Amino acid sequence: MDLAPESYTLSNFIEACKNPEKFKHELKKRYGDVNKRLFYRKYGRPTNVMDADWDNLLLLDACRFDYLSKYNSIGGELDAAVSVASTSNEFMEKTFAGETFHDTVYVSANGFSHQLEGGTFHEFVSTYPESQRDVLDSELYRNYRPGIVREKAVEAYERHPDKRLLVHFMQPHGPYFGPKAETLRERLRTDYGLEFSAWKSDADVTSRSEGMVYLMDAAEAGYVSTDELQEVYVENLKLVLEHVERLLERLDGKTVITSDHGELLGETTNLYSRLTGDRYEHPGYVWTPELRLVPWLVVPSEHRRDIVAEAPVDRDDVDEDVVEDHLRALGYQS
């Protein structure tokens, strides 16, 4: 019995030996195809968040179920859900692409959301600037601080009290904020001369830190321990939860807190990491609990909003260079 696909030939094998990255890519693909079916059997099928019952949906980017269940400070009924994706662009493609949600206002700090077609939502609100002239490179990362997202979410809710509100916070996704993260970055600057392109005040990156955007890159390179990385991840999870609590004080209606995907934080217990060597971040189209099990925290409310769908309002165009810089600051582009 021939277990190898027809595409697996001797010439392909020789080519893979010459280029290990191609072999690794194929391994990821085949692993994903098989493991998806096994994942469905164990955990159930993915949740389409837009089909669920809510007035406010708060997405915490890269938030894992196991971490939120341990550190959650918000009252409500917490369960685990299976995400449709293991990275943001995959999540948006499978959730929003080709659909219209004219009963929903989407406030987002995620650069991939700008790539959605105009008119997908009643209103789309981004937290990053409309043109490169509006922001210095060294200040780009500030546009996805949770406080800015919260403020724009409140403004959108007050403009559209009869619409569902979808709010996409970037935390606990890196680059990381907070005193622990800054202390760790300072140690890496002092001890190893590392600089991180998302946090530099100029465009130059030292040769040693070439390609390093944030602390997870340093962990991948061996400069940061798994424990240290997990500590700053928790720091940013707690940070965003503080702003979520403040936002909930301003909103009425039923709220669900969830995520677009999870995060690999140095574990070696899952088969994917053992096969590929990938222990950090969130590669696309991968089926592991760390990447696919996300929180589903339902915060009840005595009042539900009367939601109506209306024609979308025009959105301001954002310079493509700004979007690319934003994604680069998040580690998605080199």
PDB file of C-alpha atoms in Angstrom, residues 31 35 42-43 64 66 226 230 263-275 277-280 287-291:
ATOM      1  CA  TYR A  31       0.297  17.811   9.351  1.00  0.00           C
ATOM      2  CA  ASN A  35      -4.648  17.014  12.400  1.00  0.00           C
ATOM      3  CA  LYS A  42     -11.719  16.002  20.116  1.00  0.00           C
ATOM      4  CA  TYR A  43     -12.747  19.651  20.428  1.00  0.00           C
ATOM      5  CA  ARG A  64      -5.394  31.658  24.596  1.00  0.00           C
ATOM      6  CA  ASP A  66      -5.992  28.491  29.152  1.00  0.00           C
ATOM      7  CA  THR A 226      10.126  30.727  27.730  1.00  0.00           C
ATOM      8  CA  GLN A 230       5.154  34.022  29.156  1.00  0.00           C
ATOM      9  CA  GLU A 263      -0.361  31.766  20.517  1.00  0.00           C
ATOM     10  CA  LEU A 264       2.576  29.395  20.788  1.00  0.00           C
ATOM     11  CA  LEU A 265       4.548  30.423  23.858  1.00  0.00           C
ATOM     12  CA  GLY A 266       7.501  28.053  23.806  1.00  0.00           C
ATOM     13  CA  GLU A 267       5.734  24.772  24.508  1.00  0.00           C
ATOM     14  CA  THR A 268       7.162  21.543  23.173  1.00  0.00           C
ATOM     15  CA  THR A 269       4.254  19.355  24.248  1.00  0.00           C
ATOM     16  CA  ASN A 270       2.238  19.567  21.030  1.00  0.00           C
ATOM     17  CA  LEU A 271       3.059  17.408  18.029  1.00  0.00           C
ATOM     18  CA  TYR A 272       3.266  20.394  15.687  1.00  0.00           C
ATOM     19  CA  SER A 273       6.141  21.984  17.629  1.00  0.00           C
ATOM     20  CA  ARG A 274       7.988  18.695  17.914  1.00  0.00           C
ATOM     21  CA  LEU A 275       7.719  18.044  14.167  1.00  0.00           C
ATOM     22  CA  GLY A 277      10.582  23.094  15.635  1.00  0.00           C
ATOM     23  CA  ASP A 278       8.214  26.100  15.672  1.00  0.00           C
ATOM     24  CA  ARG A 279       7.651  27.003  19.320  1.00  0.00           C
ATOM     25  CA  TYR A 280       6.567  30.640  19.127  1.00  0.00           C
ATOM     26  CA  TRP A 287      -4.446  22.906  14.430  1.00  0.00           C
ATOM     27  CA  THR A 288      -3.180  22.764  18.003  1.00  0.00           C
ATOM     28  CA  PRO A 289      -5.017  23.665  21.244  1.00  0.00           C
ATOM     29  CA  GLU A 290      -2.546  26.492  21.894  1.00  0.00           C
ATOM     30  CA  LEU A 291      -3.546  28.131  18.600  1.00  0.00           C
TER      31      LEU A 291
END
